Amino acid sequence: MSNVFCVRAEFGTYTEQFVDGGYVAIGWMPNVELSTVTTRDEIYPLYKAEHPDDISNIVIGQQVGQIARFLLEMKAGDDVITPAADTELLHYGRLAPDPSYVYASGNDGCPYRHRRRVQWAGKTLKRSGLSVPFQNTIRSSLTVFAVSQRDEFLAAIGREDLVSALKPATYDPYLAVLEQVLQLDDKEFEILVGHLLTALGFEGSEVIGKSGDGGVDATGELNVANLAKVKVFVQAKRYKLGAKVSANVVKQLRQAIPFGGQGAFITTAGFQNAATDIALEPGFPRIGLINGRQLVDLLIEHWSDIPHEFQERLGLKPGLVRS
């Protein structure tokens, strides 16, 4: 069974070289050819010789672990993801048949000499269309790491035939939770979203919308350890299951976002492809899109922070199963 790995290209700096050249790459030890390495233990003395100033065993262990993952754990046929410079987009491909390791000259614009050949699909995935757990995984600060959401990835690229033990669904917990959420009226749903913003770390979360106003329903400010502040203007709308929010609806929210702010559209439904394009259109405020399944992911992650009266109103208990 194949695995899924992510290899970063220095925050997308070298993604174009990765894709055009048909590879993923790492640096760390540019002066040492590594094709004969067969065990992780062999990497330690090589790394220490290249980085004599690294004296922390934690740092050395982490870096050696990533190098070993790149050289030894990634196998032919495994799927590989690398974020684009616009990190909303994820390029994906498949690791080429062995021997796929190449010790390159590094004169193609990418200085990383240790490379594994990749057969890129020529397509991209939008990060916003993936589950919250998947998006959290991709945020890892590591350069090389495994992606545990293999089945979700395979389904997203249209390879359901490779999904592990795929069986007809008899119970969909996401739909069960969304059915309960749809029992709320419009105002209750907006208030629930306000509580969720607070649980996510937004300060001063406030529900300000009116039913059917078509504009901003809630606001909040995210203060990241005093490093950055982001004011977010949120539209929270209940739509029937299976519905798709149009681009025009998302564009209406964009018009209500003041200079310097960002937007978020949280719904029980999904989004048309054109809506996701509008949400990230260059030159306009960014709008984060949270579909119904992602909303359930967030509720699961922050359920203990939702007021008890809303937990009772939804008729759900921890794990988001019906009481």
CSV table of C-alpha atoms in Angstrom, one decimal:
chain,number,residue,atom,x,y,z
A,1,MET,CA,0.0,0.0,0.0
A,2,SER,CA,1.4,3.4,-1.0
A,3,ASN,CA,1.9,6.2,1.4
A,4,VAL,CA,1.6,10.0,1.1
A,5,PHE,CA,4.4,12.4,1.9
A,6,CYS,CA,4.8,16.2,1.7
A,7,VAL,CA,8.1,17.8,0.7
A,8,ARG,CA,8.3,21.5,1.0
A,9,ALA,CA,10.1,23.7,-1.5
A,10,GLU,CA,11.3,26.4,0.8
A,11,PHE,CA,7.8,28.0,1.2
A,12,GLY,CA,7.2,27.5,-2.5
A,13,THR,CA,10.3,29.3,-3.6
A,14,TYR,CA,11.5,26.3,-5.6
A,15,THR,CA,8.2,24.7,-6.4
A,16,GLU,CA,8.4,25.7,-10.1
A,17,GLN,CA,11.8,23.9,-10.3
A,18,PHE,CA,10.4,20.9,-8.6
A,19,VAL,CA,7.5,20.6,-11.0
A,20,ASP,CA,9.3,21.5,-14.2
A,21,GLY,CA,12.3,19.3,-13.3
A,22,GLY,CA,10.2,16.3,-12.2
A,23,TYR,CA,11.6,16.0,-8.7
A,24,VAL,CA,11.4,16.9,-5.0
A,25,ALA,CA,14.6,17.9,-3.2
A,26,ILE,CA,16.3,18.6,0.1
A,27,GLY,CA,19.5,20.3,1.1
A,28,TRP,CA,21.2,20.0,4.6
A,29,MET,CA,24.3,18.1,3.3
A,30,PRO,CA,25.0,19.5,-0.2
A,31,ASN,CA,28.6,18.2,-0.3
A,32,VAL,CA,27.8,14.6,0.4
A,33,GLU,CA,26.4,12.1,-2.2
A,34,LEU,CA,23.9,9.9,-0.4
A,35,SER,CA,23.0,7.1,-2.9
A,36,THR,CA,24.8,4.4,-0.8
A,37,VAL,CA,23.1,5.2,2.5
A,38,THR,CA,20.9,2.3,3.6
A,39,THR,CA,20.2,3.1,7.3
A,40,ARG,CA,19.4,6.1,9.4
A,41,ASP,CA,22.4,5.5,11.6
A,42,GLU,CA,24.7,6.1,8.7
A,43,ILE,CA,23.4,9.6,8.3
A,44,TYR,CA,24.3,10.9,11.8
A,45,PRO,CA,28.1,11.1,11.3
A,46,LEU,CA,27.6,12.6,7.8
A,47,TYR,CA,25.3,15.3,9.2
A,48,LYS,CA,27.5,16.1,12.1
A,49,ALA,CA,30.5,16.5,9.8
A,50,GLU,CA,28.5,19.0,7.6
A,51,HIS,CA,27.0,20.8,10.6
A,52,PRO,CA,29.6,20.9,13.4
A,53,ASP,CA,27.9,23.9,15.0
A,54,ASP,CA,24.7,21.9,15.6
A,55,ILE,CA,25.2,20.5,19.2
A,56,SER,CA,21.6,19.9,20.2
A,57,ASN,CA,20.7,16.3,20.0
A,58,ILE,CA,17.1,17.3,19.5
A,59,VAL,CA,17.9,19.4,16.4
A,60,ILE,CA,20.2,16.8,15.0
A,61,GLY,CA,17.7,14.0,15.5
A,62,GLN,CA,14.9,16.0,13.8
A,63,GLN,CA,17.0,16.9,10.8
A,64,VAL,CA,18.5,13.4,10.4
A,65,GLY,CA,14.9,12.0,10.8
A,66,GLN,CA,13.8,14.1,7.8
A,67,ILE,CA,16.7,13.1,5.7
A,68,ALA,CA,16.1,9.4,6.5
A,69,ARG,CA,12.4,9.9,5.6
A,70,PHE,CA,13.4,11.4,2.3
A,71,LEU,CA,16.0,8.8,1.4
A,72,LEU,CA,14.7,5.6,3.0
A,73,GLU,CA,11.0,5.8,3.9
A,74,MET,CA,9.7,7.3,0.6
A,75,LYS,CA,9.3,4.4,-1.8
A,76,ALA,CA,8.6,4.1,-5.5
A,77,GLY,CA,4.9,4.5,-6.1
A,78,ASP,CA,4.3,6.7,-3.0
A,79,ASP,CA,2.3,9.9,-3.5
A,80,VAL,CA,4.1,13.2,-3.0
A,81,ILE,CA,2.7,16.7,-2.3
A,82,THR,CA,4.4,20.0,-2.5
A,83,PRO,CA,2.8,23.4,-1.8
A,84,ALA,CA,3.0,26.1,-4.4
A,85,ALA,CA,4.2,29.6,-3.6
A,86,ASP,CA,0.5,30.4,-3.3
A,87,THR,CA,0.1,27.9,-0.5
A,88,GLU,CA,-3.6,27.4,-1.3
A,89,LEU,CA,-2.5,25.1,-4.1
A,90,LEU,CA,-0.9,21.7,-3.7
A,91,HIS,CA,1.0,20.0,-6.5
A,92,TYR,CA,0.9,16.2,-6.4
A,93,GLY,CA,2.6,13.3,-8.1
A,94,ARG,CA,4.0,9.9,-7.7
A,95,LEU,CA,7.5,8.9,-6.8
A,96,ALA,CA,9.3,7.4,-9.9
A,97,PRO,CA,10.5,3.8,-10.0
A,98,ASP,CA,13.8,3.2,-8.2
A,99,PRO,CA,16.5,4.1,-8.4
A,100,SER,CA,14.9,7.6,-8.1
A,101,TYR,CA,17.6,9.3,-6.0
A,102,VAL,CA,19.7,11.8,-8.0
A,103,TYR,CA,22.7,13.8,-6.7
A,104,ALA,CA,22.2,16.9,-8.9
A,105,SER,CA,24.5,19.8,-9.7
A,106,GLY,CA,22.0,22.3,-8.4
A,107,ASN,CA,22.5,24.7,-11.3
A,108,ASP,CA,18.8,24.7,-12.4
A,109,GLY,CA,17.8,27.5,-10.0
A,110,CYS,CA,17.2,25.1,-7.1
A,111,PRO,CA,20.2,24.7,-4.8
A,112,TYR,CA,19.0,21.5,-3.2
A,113,ARG,CA,21.1,18.7,-4.6
A,114,HIS,CA,19.5,15.6,-3.0
A,115,ARG,CA,16.6,14.7,-5.2
A,116,ARG,CA,14.0,12.0,-5.8
A,117,ARG,CA,12.4,11.8,-9.2
A,118,VAL,CA,8.6,12.5,-9.3
A,119,GLN,CA,6.0,12.0,-12.0
A,120,TRP,CA,3.9,15.0,-11.4
A,121,ALA,CA,0.2,14.8,-12.3
A,122,GLY,CA,0.1,18.3,-13.9
A,123,LYS,CA,-2.8,19.2,-11.7
A,124,THR,CA,-3.3,20.8,-8.3
A,125,LEU,CA,-5.5,20.5,-5.3
A,126,LYS,CA,-7.0,23.4,-3.4
A,127,ARG,CA,-6.1,23.2,0.3
A,128,SER,CA,-9.4,24.9,1.2
A,129,GLY,CA,-11.3,21.9,-0.2
A,130,LEU,CA,-9.7,19.4,2.2
A,131,SER,CA,-10.7,18.5,5.7
A,132,VAL,CA,-9.5,20.5,8.7
A,133,PRO,CA,-7.3,17.6,9.9
A,134,PHE,CA,-5.7,17.4,6.5
A,135,GLN,CA,-5.1,21.1,6.4
A,136,ASN,CA,-3.6,21.0,9.9
A,137,THR,CA,-1.2,18.2,8.8
A,138,ILE,CA,0.0,20.3,5.8
A,139,ARG,CA,0.8,23.2,8.2
A,140,SER,CA,3.6,21.1,9.7
A,141,SER,CA,6.8,23.1,10.1
A,142,LEU,CA,8.9,20.1,8.9
A,143,THR,CA,10.3,20.0,5.4
A,144,VAL,CA,9.6,16.3,4.9
A,145,PHE,CA,6.7,14.6,6.6
A,146,ALA,CA,4.2,11.8,6.1
A,147,VAL,CA,0.5,12.7,5.5
A,148,SER,CA,-1.8,10.4,7.5
A,149,GLN,CA,-5.0,11.3,5.6
A,150,ARG,CA,-4.1,8.9,2.7
A,151,ASP,CA,-7.6,7.9,1.8
A,152,GLU,CA,-8.9,11.5,1.7
A,153,PHE,CA,-6.0,12.4,-0.6
A,154,LEU,CA,-6.7,9.5,-2.9
A,155,ALA,CA,-10.4,10.4,-3.0
A,156,ALA,CA,-9.6,14.0,-3.7
A,157,ILE,CA,-7.5,13.1,-6.8
A,158,GLY,CA,-10.1,10.7,-8.1
A,159,ARG,CA,-8.5,7.4,-7.1
A,160,GLU,CA,-11.2,6.0,-5.0
A,161,ASP,CA,-10.2,2.6,-6.3
A,162,LEU,CA,-7.1,2.7,-4.1
A,163,VAL,CA,-8.9,3.8,-0.9
A,164,SER,CA,-8.3,1.3,1.9
A,165,ALA,CA,-11.2,-1.2,2.4
A,166,LEU,CA,-13.7,1.0,0.6
A,167,LYS,CA,-17.2,-0.1,1.6
A,168,PRO,CA,-20.6,1.3,0.9
A,169,ALA,CA,-21.3,3.9,3.6
A,170,THR,CA,-24.2,2.8,5.9
A,171,TYR,CA,-23.7,5.8,8.3
A,172,ASP,CA,-22.1,9.1,7.6
A,173,PRO,CA,-21.3,10.9,10.9
A,174,TYR,CA,-20.8,14.2,9.0
A,175,LEU,CA,-24.3,14.1,7.6
A,176,ALA,CA,-25.7,13.1,11.0
A,177,VAL,CA,-24.1,16.1,12.7
A,178,LEU,CA,-25.1,18.5,9.9
A,179,GLU,CA,-28.7,17.4,10.1
A,180,GLN,CA,-28.7,18.4,13.8
A,181,VAL,CA,-27.0,21.7,13.0
A,182,LEU,CA,-29.8,22.4,10.4
A,183,GLN,CA,-32.3,22.2,13.2
A,184,LEU,CA,-31.0,25.5,14.4
A,185,ASP,CA,-32.6,28.7,13.1
A,186,ASP,CA,-30.6,31.3,11.3
A,187,LYS,CA,-29.8,33.4,14.4
A,188,GLU,CA,-28.9,30.3,16.5
A,189,PHE,CA,-26.5,29.2,13.7
A,190,GLU,CA,-24.9,32.6,13.7
A,191,ILE,CA,-24.4,32.5,17.4
A,192,LEU,CA,-22.9,29.0,17.2
A,193,VAL,CA,-20.4,30.3,14.7
A,194,GLY,CA,-19.6,33.2,17.0
A,195,HIS,CA,-18.8,30.7,19.8
A,196,LEU,CA,-16.7,28.7,17.3
A,197,LEU,CA,-14.7,31.8,16.5
A,198,THR,CA,-14.0,32.4,20.2
A,199,ALA,CA,-13.0,28.7,20.5
A,200,LEU,CA,-10.6,29.2,17.6
A,201,GLY,CA,-8.8,32.0,19.4
A,202,PHE,CA,-10.6,35.1,18.0
A,203,GLU,CA,-11.0,37.9,20.5
A,204,GLY,CA,-14.1,40.1,20.7
A,205,SER,CA,-16.1,37.8,18.6
A,206,GLU,CA,-19.5,39.4,18.0
A,207,VAL,CA,-22.6,38.3,16.2
A,208,ILE,CA,-23.9,41.4,14.3
A,209,GLY,CA,-26.0,40.0,11.4
A,210,LYS,CA,-29.7,39.9,10.8
A,211,SER,CA,-31.5,37.1,9.2
A,212,GLY,CA,-31.5,37.4,5.4
A,213,ASP,CA,-29.2,40.5,5.4
A,214,GLY,CA,-26.8,38.9,2.9
A,215,GLY,CA,-23.8,40.6,4.6
A,216,VAL,CA,-21.5,40.2,7.6
A,217,ASP,CA,-23.0,38.0,10.4
A,218,ALA,CA,-20.1,38.0,12.8
A,219,THR,CA,-16.7,39.5,13.4
A,220,GLY,CA,-13.6,38.7,15.4
A,221,GLU,CA,-9.9,39.5,15.7
A,222,LEU,CA,-7.2,36.9,15.8
A,223,ASN,CA,-4.1,38.0,17.7
A,224,VAL,CA,-1.2,35.6,17.1
A,225,ALA,CA,1.0,36.1,20.2
A,226,ASN,CA,1.2,39.9,19.4
A,227,LEU,CA,3.0,39.0,16.2
A,228,ALA,CA,0.1,39.7,13.9
A,229,LYS,CA,-3.5,40.7,14.1
A,230,VAL,CA,-6.2,39.8,11.6
A,231,LYS,CA,-9.8,41.2,11.7
A,232,VAL,CA,-12.2,38.7,10.1
A,233,PHE,CA,-15.7,39.4,8.8
A,234,VAL,CA,-17.8,36.3,8.7
A,235,GLN,CA,-20.9,35.3,6.9
A,236,ALA,CA,-22.6,32.2,8.4
A,237,LYS,CA,-25.4,30.7,6.4
A,238,ARG,CA,-27.4,27.5,6.7
A,239,TYR,CA,-28.1,25.8,3.3
A,240,LYS,CA,-29.6,22.4,2.7
A,241,LEU,CA,-27.3,19.4,2.4
A,242,GLY,CA,-25.9,19.0,-1.1
A,243,ALA,CA,-26.3,22.7,-2.0
A,244,LYS,CA,-23.4,24.7,-3.5
A,245,VAL,CA,-22.8,28.3,-2.6
A,246,SER,CA,-22.3,30.4,-5.8
A,247,ALA,CA,-19.5,32.8,-6.7
A,248,ASN,CA,-21.9,35.7,-6.6
A,249,VAL,CA,-22.9,35.0,-3.0
A,250,VAL,CA,-19.2,35.0,-2.0
A,251,LYS,CA,-18.6,38.2,-4.0
A,252,GLN,CA,-21.3,39.9,-2.0
A,253,LEU,CA,-19.4,39.2,1.2
A,254,ARG,CA,-16.2,40.5,-0.3
A,255,GLN,CA,-17.9,43.9,-0.9
A,256,ALA,CA,-18.7,44.1,2.8
A,257,ILE,CA,-15.1,43.6,4.0
A,258,PRO,CA,-13.3,46.9,4.8
A,259,PHE,CA,-9.7,47.6,3.9
A,260,GLY,CA,-7.2,45.5,5.8
A,261,GLY,CA,-9.7,42.9,6.8
A,262,GLN,CA,-10.3,39.3,5.7
A,263,GLY,CA,-13.4,37.3,5.3
A,264,ALA,CA,-14.8,33.9,6.1
A,265,PHE,CA,-17.8,32.1,4.8
A,266,ILE,CA,-19.1,29.3,7.0
A,267,THR,CA,-21.9,27.1,5.7
A,268,THR,CA,-23.5,23.7,6.1
A,269,ALA,CA,-23.3,23.2,2.3
A,270,GLY,CA,-20.5,23.2,-0.2
A,271,PHE,CA,-19.0,25.7,-2.7
A,272,GLN,CA,-19.0,25.9,-6.5
A,273,ASN,CA,-15.6,25.9,-8.0
A,274,ALA,CA,-16.0,29.5,-9.2
A,275,ALA,CA,-16.8,30.5,-5.6
A,276,THR,CA,-13.4,29.2,-4.4
A,277,ASP,CA,-11.7,31.2,-7.2
A,278,ILE,CA,-13.5,34.4,-6.2
A,279,ALA,CA,-12.5,33.8,-2.5
A,280,LEU,CA,-8.8,33.9,-3.4
A,281,GLU,CA,-8.9,36.3,-6.3
A,282,PRO,CA,-5.7,38.5,-6.2
A,283,GLY,CA,-6.1,42.1,-5.3
A,284,PHE,CA,-9.1,41.5,-3.1
A,285,PRO,CA,-9.6,40.6,0.6
A,286,ARG,CA,-9.0,36.9,1.1
A,287,ILE,CA,-12.1,34.9,2.1
A,288,GLY,CA,-11.7,31.6,3.9
A,289,LEU,CA,-14.3,29.1,2.9
A,290,ILE,CA,-15.6,26.5,5.4
A,291,ASN,CA,-17.9,23.9,4.0
A,292,GLY,CA,-20.2,21.6,6.0
A,293,ARG,CA,-17.8,18.8,6.5
A,294,GLN,CA,-15.0,21.2,7.6
A,295,LEU,CA,-17.5,22.8,10.0
A,296,VAL,CA,-18.1,19.5,11.6
A,297,ASP,CA,-14.3,19.0,11.8
A,298,LEU,CA,-14.0,22.3,13.7
A,299,LEU,CA,-16.9,21.4,16.0
A,300,ILE,CA,-15.3,18.1,16.9
A,301,GLU,CA,-12.0,19.8,17.6
A,302,HIS,CA,-13.5,22.5,19.7
A,303,TRP,CA,-16.6,20.8,21.1
A,304,SER,CA,-15.5,21.3,24.7
A,305,ASP,CA,-15.4,25.0,24.2
A,306,ILE,CA,-19.0,25.3,22.9
A,307,PRO,CA,-21.4,26.4,25.6
A,308,HIS,CA,-23.4,23.6,27.2
A,309,GLU,CA,-26.7,25.0,26.2
A,310,PHE,CA,-25.7,24.7,22.5
A,311,GLN,CA,-24.4,21.2,23.1
A,312,GLU,CA,-27.9,20.4,24.4
A,313,ARG,CA,-29.7,22.3,21.7
A,314,LEU,CA,-27.8,20.3,19.1
A,315,GLY,CA,-28.5,17.0,20.9
A,316,LEU,CA,-24.9,15.8,20.6
A,317,LYS,CA,-22.4,14.6,23.1
A,318,PRO,CA,-18.5,14.4,22.9
A,319,GLY,CA,-17.5,12.7,19.7
A,320,LEU,CA,-20.5,14.5,18.1
A,321,VAL,CA,-22.9,11.5,18.2
A,322,ARG,CA,-26.5,11.9,19.0
A,323,SER,CA,-27.4,11.9,22.7
